[in-house]
Every structure is written in C-alpha cells, then in structure tokens.
Coordinates of C-alpha atoms in Angstrom, one line a residue:
X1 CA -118.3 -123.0 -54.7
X2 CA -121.5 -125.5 -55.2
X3 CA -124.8 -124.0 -55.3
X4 CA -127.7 -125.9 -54.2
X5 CA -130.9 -125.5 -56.1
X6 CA -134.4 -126.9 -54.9
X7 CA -137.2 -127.4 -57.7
X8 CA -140.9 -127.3 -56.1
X9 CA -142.2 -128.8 -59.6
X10 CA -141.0 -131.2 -61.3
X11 CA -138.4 -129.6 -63.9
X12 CA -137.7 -131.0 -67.0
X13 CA -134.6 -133.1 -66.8
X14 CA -133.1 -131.1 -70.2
X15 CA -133.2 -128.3 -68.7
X16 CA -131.2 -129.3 -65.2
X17 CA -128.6 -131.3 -67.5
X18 CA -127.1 -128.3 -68.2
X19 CA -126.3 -126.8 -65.0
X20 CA -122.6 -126.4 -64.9
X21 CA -120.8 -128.7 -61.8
X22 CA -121.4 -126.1 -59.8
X23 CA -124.8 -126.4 -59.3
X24 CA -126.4 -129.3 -57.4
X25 CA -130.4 -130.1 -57.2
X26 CA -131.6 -130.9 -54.1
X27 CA -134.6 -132.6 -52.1
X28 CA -135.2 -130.2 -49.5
X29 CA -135.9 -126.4 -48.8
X30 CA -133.0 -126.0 -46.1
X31 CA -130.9 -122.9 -45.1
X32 CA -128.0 -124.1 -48.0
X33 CA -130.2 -123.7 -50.8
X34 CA -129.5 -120.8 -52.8
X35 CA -132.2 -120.6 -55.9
X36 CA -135.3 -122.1 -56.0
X37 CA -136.8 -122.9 -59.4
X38 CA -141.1 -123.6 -59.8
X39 CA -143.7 -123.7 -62.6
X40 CA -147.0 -123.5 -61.2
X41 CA -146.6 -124.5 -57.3
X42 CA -148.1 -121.7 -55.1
X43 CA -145.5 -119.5 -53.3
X44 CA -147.7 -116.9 -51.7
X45 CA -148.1 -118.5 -48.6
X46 CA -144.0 -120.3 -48.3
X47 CA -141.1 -118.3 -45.7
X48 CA -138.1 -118.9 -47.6
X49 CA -134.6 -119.8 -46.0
X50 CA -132.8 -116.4 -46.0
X51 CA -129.9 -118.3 -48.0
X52 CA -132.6 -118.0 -51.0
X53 CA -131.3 -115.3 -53.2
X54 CA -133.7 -116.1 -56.6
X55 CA -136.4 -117.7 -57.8
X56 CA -136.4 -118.8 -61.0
X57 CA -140.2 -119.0 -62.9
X58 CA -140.2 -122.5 -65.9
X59 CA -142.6 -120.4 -67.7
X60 CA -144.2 -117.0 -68.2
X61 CA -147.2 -116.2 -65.5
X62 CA -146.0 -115.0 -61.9
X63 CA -149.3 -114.9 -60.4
X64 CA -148.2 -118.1 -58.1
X65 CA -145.4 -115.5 -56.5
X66 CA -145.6 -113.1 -54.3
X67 CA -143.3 -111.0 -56.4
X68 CA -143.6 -107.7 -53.5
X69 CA -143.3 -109.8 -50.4
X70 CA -139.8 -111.6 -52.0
X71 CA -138.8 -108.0 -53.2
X72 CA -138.6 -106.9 -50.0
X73 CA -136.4 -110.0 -48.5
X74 CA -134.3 -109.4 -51.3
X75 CA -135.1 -112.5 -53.3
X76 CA -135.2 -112.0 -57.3
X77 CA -137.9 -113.2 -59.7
X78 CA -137.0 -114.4 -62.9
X79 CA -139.5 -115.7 -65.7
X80 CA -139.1 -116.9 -69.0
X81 CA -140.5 -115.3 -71.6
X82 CA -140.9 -116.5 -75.0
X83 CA -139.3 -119.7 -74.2
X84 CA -142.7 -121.2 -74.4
X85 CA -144.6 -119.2 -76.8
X86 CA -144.8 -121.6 -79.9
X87 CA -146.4 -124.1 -77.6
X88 CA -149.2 -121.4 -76.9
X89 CA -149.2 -120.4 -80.1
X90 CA -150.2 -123.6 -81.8
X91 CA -152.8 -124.7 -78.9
X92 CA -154.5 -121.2 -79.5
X93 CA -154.8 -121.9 -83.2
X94 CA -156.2 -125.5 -82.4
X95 CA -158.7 -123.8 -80.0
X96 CA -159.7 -121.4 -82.5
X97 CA -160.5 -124.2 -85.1
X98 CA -162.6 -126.3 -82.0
X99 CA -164.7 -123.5 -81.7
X100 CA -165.4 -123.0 -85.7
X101 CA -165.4 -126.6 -86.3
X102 CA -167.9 -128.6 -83.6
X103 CA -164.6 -131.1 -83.6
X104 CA -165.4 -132.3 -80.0
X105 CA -169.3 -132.9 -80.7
X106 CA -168.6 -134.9 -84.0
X107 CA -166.0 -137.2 -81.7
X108 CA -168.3 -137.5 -78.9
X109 CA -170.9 -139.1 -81.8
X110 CA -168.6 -141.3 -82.9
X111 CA -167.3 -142.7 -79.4
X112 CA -171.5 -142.9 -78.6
X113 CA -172.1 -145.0 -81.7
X114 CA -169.0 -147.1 -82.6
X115 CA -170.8 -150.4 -81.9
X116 CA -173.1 -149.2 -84.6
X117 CA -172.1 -151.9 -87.8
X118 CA -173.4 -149.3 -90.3
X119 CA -171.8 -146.3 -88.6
X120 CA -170.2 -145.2 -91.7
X121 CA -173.8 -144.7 -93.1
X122 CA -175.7 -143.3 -90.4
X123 CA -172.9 -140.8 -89.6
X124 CA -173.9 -139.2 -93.2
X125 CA -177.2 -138.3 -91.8
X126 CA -175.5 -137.2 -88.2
X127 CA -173.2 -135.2 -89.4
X128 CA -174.9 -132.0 -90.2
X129 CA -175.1 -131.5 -86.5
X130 CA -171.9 -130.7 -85.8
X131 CA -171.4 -128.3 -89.0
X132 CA -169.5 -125.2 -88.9
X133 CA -167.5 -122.7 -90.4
X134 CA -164.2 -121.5 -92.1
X135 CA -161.6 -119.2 -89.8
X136 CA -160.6 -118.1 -93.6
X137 CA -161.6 -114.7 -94.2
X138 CA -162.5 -114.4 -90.4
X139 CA -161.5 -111.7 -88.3
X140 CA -159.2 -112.2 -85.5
X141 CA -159.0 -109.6 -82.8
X142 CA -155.3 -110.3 -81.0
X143 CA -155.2 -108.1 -77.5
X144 CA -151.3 -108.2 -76.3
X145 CA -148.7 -108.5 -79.2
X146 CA -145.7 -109.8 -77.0
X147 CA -144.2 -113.1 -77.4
X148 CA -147.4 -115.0 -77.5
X149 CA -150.0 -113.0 -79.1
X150 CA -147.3 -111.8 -82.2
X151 CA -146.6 -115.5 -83.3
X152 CA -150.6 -115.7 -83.1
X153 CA -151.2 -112.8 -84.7
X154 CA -148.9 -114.0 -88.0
X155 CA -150.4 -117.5 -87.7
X156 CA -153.5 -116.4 -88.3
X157 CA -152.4 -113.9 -91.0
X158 CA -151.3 -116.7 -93.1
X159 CA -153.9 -119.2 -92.9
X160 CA -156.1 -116.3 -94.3
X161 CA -157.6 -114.4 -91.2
X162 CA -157.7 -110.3 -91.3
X163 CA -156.1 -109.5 -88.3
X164 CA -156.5 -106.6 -86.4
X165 CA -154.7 -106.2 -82.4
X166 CA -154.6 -103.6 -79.4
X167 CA -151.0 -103.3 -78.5
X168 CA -150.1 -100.1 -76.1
X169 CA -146.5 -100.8 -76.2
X170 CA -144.3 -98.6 -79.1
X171 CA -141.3 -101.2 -77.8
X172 CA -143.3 -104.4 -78.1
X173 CA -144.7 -103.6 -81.4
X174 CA -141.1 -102.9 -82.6
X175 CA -139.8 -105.8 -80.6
X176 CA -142.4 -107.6 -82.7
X177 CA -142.0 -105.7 -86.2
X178 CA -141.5 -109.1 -88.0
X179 CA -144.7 -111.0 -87.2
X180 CA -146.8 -107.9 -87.3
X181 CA -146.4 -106.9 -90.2
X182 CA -150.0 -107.8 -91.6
X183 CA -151.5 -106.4 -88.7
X184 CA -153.7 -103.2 -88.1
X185 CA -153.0 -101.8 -84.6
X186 CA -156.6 -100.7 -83.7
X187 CA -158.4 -99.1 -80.3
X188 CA -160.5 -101.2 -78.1
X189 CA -163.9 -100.3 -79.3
X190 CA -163.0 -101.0 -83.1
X191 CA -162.0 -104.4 -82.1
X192 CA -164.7 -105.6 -80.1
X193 CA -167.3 -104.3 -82.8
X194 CA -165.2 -105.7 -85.9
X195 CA -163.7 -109.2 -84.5
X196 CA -165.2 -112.5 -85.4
X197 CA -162.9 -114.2 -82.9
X198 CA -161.2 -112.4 -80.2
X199 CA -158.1 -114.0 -78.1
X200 CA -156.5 -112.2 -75.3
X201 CA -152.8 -112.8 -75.0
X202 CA -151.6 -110.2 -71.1
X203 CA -150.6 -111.0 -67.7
X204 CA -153.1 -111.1 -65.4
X205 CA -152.9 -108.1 -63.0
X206 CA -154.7 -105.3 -61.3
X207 CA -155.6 -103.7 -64.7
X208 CA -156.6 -106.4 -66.4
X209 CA -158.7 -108.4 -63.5
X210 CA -162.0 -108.6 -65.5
X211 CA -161.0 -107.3 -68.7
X212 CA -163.4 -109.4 -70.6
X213 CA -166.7 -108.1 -69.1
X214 CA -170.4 -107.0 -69.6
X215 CA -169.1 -103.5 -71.1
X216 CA -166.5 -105.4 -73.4
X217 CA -169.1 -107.9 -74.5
X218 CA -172.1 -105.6 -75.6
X219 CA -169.2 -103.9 -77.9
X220 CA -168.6 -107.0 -79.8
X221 CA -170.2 -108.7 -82.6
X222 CA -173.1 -111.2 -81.6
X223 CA -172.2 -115.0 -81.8
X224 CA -168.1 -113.9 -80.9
X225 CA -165.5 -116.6 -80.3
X226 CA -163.5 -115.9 -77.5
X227 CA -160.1 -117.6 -77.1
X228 CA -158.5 -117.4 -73.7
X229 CA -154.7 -119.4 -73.2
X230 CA -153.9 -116.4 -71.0
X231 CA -155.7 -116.6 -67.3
X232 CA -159.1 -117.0 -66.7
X233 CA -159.3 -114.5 -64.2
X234 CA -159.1 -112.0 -67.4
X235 CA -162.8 -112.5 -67.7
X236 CA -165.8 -112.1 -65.6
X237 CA -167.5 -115.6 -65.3
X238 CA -170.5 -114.1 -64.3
X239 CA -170.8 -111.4 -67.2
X240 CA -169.4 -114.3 -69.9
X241 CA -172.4 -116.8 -68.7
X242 CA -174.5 -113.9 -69.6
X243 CA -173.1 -113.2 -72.8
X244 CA -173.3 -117.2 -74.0
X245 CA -177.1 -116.8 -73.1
X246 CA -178.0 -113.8 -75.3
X247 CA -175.7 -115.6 -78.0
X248 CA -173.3 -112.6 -78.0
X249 CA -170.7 -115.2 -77.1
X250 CA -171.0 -117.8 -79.6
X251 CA -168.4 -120.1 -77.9
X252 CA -166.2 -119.5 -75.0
X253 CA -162.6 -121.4 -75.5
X254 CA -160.5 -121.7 -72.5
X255 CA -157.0 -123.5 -71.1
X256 CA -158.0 -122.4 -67.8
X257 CA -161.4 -123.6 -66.7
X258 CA -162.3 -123.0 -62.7
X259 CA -165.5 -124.8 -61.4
X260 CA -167.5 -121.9 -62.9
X261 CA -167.1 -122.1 -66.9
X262 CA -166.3 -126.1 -66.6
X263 CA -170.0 -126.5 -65.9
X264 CA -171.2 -123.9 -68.0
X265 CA -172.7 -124.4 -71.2
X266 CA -171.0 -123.0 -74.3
X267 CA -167.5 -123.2 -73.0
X268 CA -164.9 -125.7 -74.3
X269 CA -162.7 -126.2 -71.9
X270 CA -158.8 -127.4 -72.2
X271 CA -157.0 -128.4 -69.3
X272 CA -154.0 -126.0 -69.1
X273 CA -152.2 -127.5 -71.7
X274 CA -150.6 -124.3 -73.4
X275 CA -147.0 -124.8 -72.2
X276 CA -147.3 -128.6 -71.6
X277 CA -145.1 -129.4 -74.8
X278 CA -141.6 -131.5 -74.3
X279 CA -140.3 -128.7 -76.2
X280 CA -141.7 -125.7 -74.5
X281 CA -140.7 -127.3 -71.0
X282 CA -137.0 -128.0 -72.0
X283 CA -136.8 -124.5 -73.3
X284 CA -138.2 -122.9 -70.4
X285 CA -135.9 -125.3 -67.6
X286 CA -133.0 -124.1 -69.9
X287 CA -133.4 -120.8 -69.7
X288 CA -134.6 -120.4 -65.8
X289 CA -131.4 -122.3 -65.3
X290 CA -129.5 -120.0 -67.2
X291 CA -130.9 -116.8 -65.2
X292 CA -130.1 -118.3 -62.2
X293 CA -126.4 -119.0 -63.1
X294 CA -126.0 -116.0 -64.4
X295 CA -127.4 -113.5 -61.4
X296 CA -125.0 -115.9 -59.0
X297 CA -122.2 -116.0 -61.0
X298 CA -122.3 -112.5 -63.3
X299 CA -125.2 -110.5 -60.7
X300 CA -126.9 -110.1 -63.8
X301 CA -130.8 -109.6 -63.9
X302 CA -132.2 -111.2 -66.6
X303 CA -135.7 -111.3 -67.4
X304 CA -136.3 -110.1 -63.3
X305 CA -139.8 -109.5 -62.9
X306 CA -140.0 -108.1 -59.2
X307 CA -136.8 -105.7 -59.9
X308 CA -135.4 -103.9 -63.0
X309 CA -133.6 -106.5 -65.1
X310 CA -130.0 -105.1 -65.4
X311 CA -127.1 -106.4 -67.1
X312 CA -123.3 -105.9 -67.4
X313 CA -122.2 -109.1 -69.3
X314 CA -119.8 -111.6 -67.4
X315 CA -117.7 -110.5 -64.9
X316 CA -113.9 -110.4 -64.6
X317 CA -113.3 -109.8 -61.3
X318 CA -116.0 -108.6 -58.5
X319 CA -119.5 -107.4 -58.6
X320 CA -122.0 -106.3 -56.2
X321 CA -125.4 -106.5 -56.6
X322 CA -127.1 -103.6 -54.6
X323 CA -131.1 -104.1 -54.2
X324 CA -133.1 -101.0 -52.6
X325 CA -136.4 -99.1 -52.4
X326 CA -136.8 -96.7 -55.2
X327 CA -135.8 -93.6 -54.0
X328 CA -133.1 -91.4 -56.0
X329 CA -131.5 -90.5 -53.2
X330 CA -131.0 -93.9 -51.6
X331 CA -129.4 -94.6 -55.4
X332 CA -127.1 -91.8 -55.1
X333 CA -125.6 -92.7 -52.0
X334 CA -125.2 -96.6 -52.7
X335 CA -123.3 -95.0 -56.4
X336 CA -121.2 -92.9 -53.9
X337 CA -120.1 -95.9 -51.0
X338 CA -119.5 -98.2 -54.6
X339 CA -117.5 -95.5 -56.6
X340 CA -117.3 -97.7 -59.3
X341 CA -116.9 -96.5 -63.2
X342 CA -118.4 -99.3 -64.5
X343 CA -121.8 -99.9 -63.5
X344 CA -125.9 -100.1 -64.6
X345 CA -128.7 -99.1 -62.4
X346 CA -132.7 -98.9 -62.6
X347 CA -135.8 -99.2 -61.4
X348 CA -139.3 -101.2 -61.8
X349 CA -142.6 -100.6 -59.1
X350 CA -141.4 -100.2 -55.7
X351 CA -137.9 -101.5 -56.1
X352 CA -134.4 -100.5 -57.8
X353 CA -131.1 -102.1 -58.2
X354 CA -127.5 -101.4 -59.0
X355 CA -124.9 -104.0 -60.8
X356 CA -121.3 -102.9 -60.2
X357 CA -118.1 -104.2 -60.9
X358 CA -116.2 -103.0 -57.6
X359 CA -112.3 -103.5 -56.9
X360 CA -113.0 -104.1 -53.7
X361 CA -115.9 -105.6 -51.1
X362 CA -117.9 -102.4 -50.4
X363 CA -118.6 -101.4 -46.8
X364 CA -121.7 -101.7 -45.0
X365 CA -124.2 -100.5 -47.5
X366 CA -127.1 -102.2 -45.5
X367 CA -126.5 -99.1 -43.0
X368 CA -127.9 -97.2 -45.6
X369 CA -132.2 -96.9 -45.1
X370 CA -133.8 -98.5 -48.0
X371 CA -131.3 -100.7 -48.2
X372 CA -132.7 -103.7 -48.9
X373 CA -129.5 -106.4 -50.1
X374 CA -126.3 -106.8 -50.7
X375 CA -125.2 -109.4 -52.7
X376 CA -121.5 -110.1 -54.1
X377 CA -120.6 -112.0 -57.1
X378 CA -116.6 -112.8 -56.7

C-alpha cells in the first residue's frame, strides 16, 4: 500500500531518499495524504485532510503545532530530538565566544577601513577597542541538561569553564550521566548569583514563558552573558532591555531575534541558525521519516509529543492503535473490547494511547466515549 507524504518545508533530500517504495512525496495537501512532515511552517491556523494520521516535526521545537487541537482529531506529533543537537551545540559555543570576544566589532572595523593602504598599522592602534576576555576559568550556568544543554555543558567543561546547571529531571540527568560528569547540579538562585555566562537550553511553554526576567536578572552577577539558542520568548524583552541598561546584562546573545532585541543595543543577534547545518538537517529528515514509517507500518509512537510515545517493536501480524482521552476507565474498557496479551499503554496531558497486537480487527471501539481513534496497522 503507497503512502503519500506532503512536506510544508523544504526537507532535506537525504532524509526523503530513504523512504522505503512505499512512500511517495507529494505536491499537494489532498484527502490521500497520510503524514505530513514540517520544520518551522506555522500549523496553528491549517484544517488537516482527515486522511492525515501524523505529523512529523525535522527538528525539536513544537511551538508551530497545535499539538491539543491535532490530539483531539487524532493526528500524532512526532519531533526529533537530539538529531540536531551538535549543530546547537557548536553555534552556542561560537556565541558564547562573540560575546567574550568583540569578534563582530573588530570585523565591522576592518570592512570600514579596507581601502586604508596602511590598515595593517593603524589597526594596531584600533584594536584595543574591541578587547575582551577569556571563557577559560569562566562560569557557565547551563539551565536544561537534555540533548542540547548536556553536549554544552561538557563542551564548555573541557575548554576550561566551571560548569554548574539546573536540571529537575533524575531521568535526564541519568540519561545524560556521560557528559555531566563535570557538572554541579545547583538551585536557581546559586546559579544566577555564581554564573559569568548563563545559556538556557528548554522548550518554550507555559512555565517557562518569561523565564529570563526582572526577578531572574537582579539574582545574577552584574555585566552577565546571556546565551539564548532556545526561544526568545524565554525572556522578557522588556525586563532584558532593562538589564543591558544598568549593565547587569553585559551582552545579550540570541538565534532568535524579534523586532524588539534586533534593534536593541547590547544584543548580538544570529539569525536562527542553530539547526541550519547539512548535517543536522539530514539527521533530522531521517529520523522524522523513520517515525513516520514506523507509527504506519509498526503503530509505534516514537518520540510523540502530543500523546504518550509507546512502543512494541515491529509487528508480525496486526496492530491497533487505540488513541483516547485520559480517563482509566475509558483504558479499561478499550483493554477489554482488544483482549489482547500483548500490548503497552500510557498516558501524557490530556491524552492516552494503547498499541496492541490483535488477532483480529476489533469492533467498534469509537462507540466507546473518549474514544478518540482507531487506527490499524495490518
């Protein structure tokens, strides 16, 4: 059976080469398209085809999905974590060292006085302008040790920097063990007072909206680098143009500059280039295409971020994909209708879902309220 896929980005051409035969990308959002996969195009406002059953995120952030509103038409979320972290990693090192070194000044210079015939002499003289410092020996305050923030967090440690990190997470810290090993897991408070340079590495949501704000900044050291290859909507504009005035922000580093902090003085802006490696988009095509082969081929969940991800290996004969409201008794009946011995089952926000192989098509499990999708994998 071919399964048409429509890309509302451009996808990286490695990553769709290996798509088995089954699989065919197409030009238009129509009522045969199956998965859909996207980096940073906007869903929240787009009515997808009801023939959609997943949606398939090239890279980490979700905030350009409506991850509820597809949840409850039964449409899956995948992302890709990891798959571009070395690609953030290394840009957030470089933007560390533009902030300690005044790299973009001392260009700027150059490019103003190349027609200068004794430039290599009168740079001599210029040069103490643009002076800076060392991150050796610096303090670097990592908040979020998950993909991203680990592999910064044992960059840093060996080019020299004390590194110290807020991680909540037992599993991610253990997930991490490896790269953290140099690292002291510290409270909030401890690192905003102790951190010469401070880069924030979570997903922007409800909790984090603002993160980085007038209370956060007058706990930190004054003349602070903050590094920011996460989402600017983690920091308050407002309170961070503040904080650049009274020179507790020394320099505000960012990949995601709005019309706000591209304007405003003190900020170095990049322009969203953390994932925008060959490498990082080939590895994140290949793995948003192997998600969506494997939830309609397997009904596996891997990597779902709008329902629990779920997993029983391949398949060897048929397997239905139950997705539902979270409700323990709406889980107990669908177990009951499936009777199957073989089966995993779980929950995440709002929503829940059950993988079971199944010796036969089950019956009408969309009778049962909270119900949300049936999907079969034969």
């Amino acid at each position: 059976m071919e399964r048409n896929v429509y890309c509302l980005n451009k996808i990286s051409p490695v990553g769709l080469k290996t798509m088995s035969k089954n699989y065919k990308v197409v030009d238009a959002l129509d009522d045969k398209v199956s998965a859909i996969l996207v980096r940073s195009a906007a869903m929240h406002e787009m009515e997808l085809p009801e023939s959609v059953l997943c949606v398939a995120r090239a890279g980490a952030g979700v905030n350009n999905i409506p991850l509820d509103k597809f949840a409850e038409k039964g449409i899956v979320v995948f992302n890709t974590p990891g798959a571009n972290a070395n690609a953030v990693k290394e840009l957030t090192i470089a933007m560390m060292l533009l902030a300690a070194r005044d790299l973009r000044g001392s260009m700027e210079w150059v490019k103003a006085n190349k027609e200068d015939p004794d430039i290599n002499k009168t740079m001599e003289k210029a040069k103490a302008a643009y002076a800076g410092t060392e991150i050796m020996g610096k303090t670097l305050g990592v908040i979020g040790c998950g993909a991203i923030g680990a592999l910064v967090a044992d960059a840093a440690s060996k080019l020299g920097m004390k590194v110290i990190a807020v991680e909540p997470s037992n599993a991610t810290r253990e997930r991490n063990a490896s790269l953290l090993e140099n690292v002291k897991f510290v409270e909030y408070d401890e690192l905003y007072r102790d951190s010469d340079y401070i880069t924030v590495h979570v997903p922007l949501l409800d909790a984090t909206r603002g993160m980085l704000n007038a209370a956060a900044f007058s706990k930190m050291k004054d003349g602070v680098i903050i590094i920011n290859a996460a989402r600017d909507a983690l920091v308050n504009d407002s309170d961070l143009e503040e904080a650049i005035k009274s020179g507790k922000v020394r320099k505000y580093v960012t990949d995601f500059p709005n019309a706000k902090t591209a304007n405003m003085e003190g900020v170095v802006a990049i322009s969203h280039l953390g994932a925008s490696t060959e490498e990082a988009e080939d590895n994140c095509a290949k793995m948003a295409v192997s998600q969506i082969e494997n939830y309609l081929e397997n009904g596996n969940l891997i990597n779902s971020v709008n329902f629990p991800s779920l997993s029983l290996g391949a398949k060897h004969g048929m397997r239905a994909v139950v997705l539902h409201k979270n409700d323990p008794e709406i889980s107990a009946k669908i177990l009951k209708e499936l009777n199957s011995s073989n089966y995993v089952s779980g929950v995440k926000g709002n929503f829940g879902a059950i993988v079971a192989d199944v010796a036969k098509e089950p019956g009408d499990l969309l009778k049962i309220p909270g119900v949300i999708k049936v999907y079969l994998a034969k």
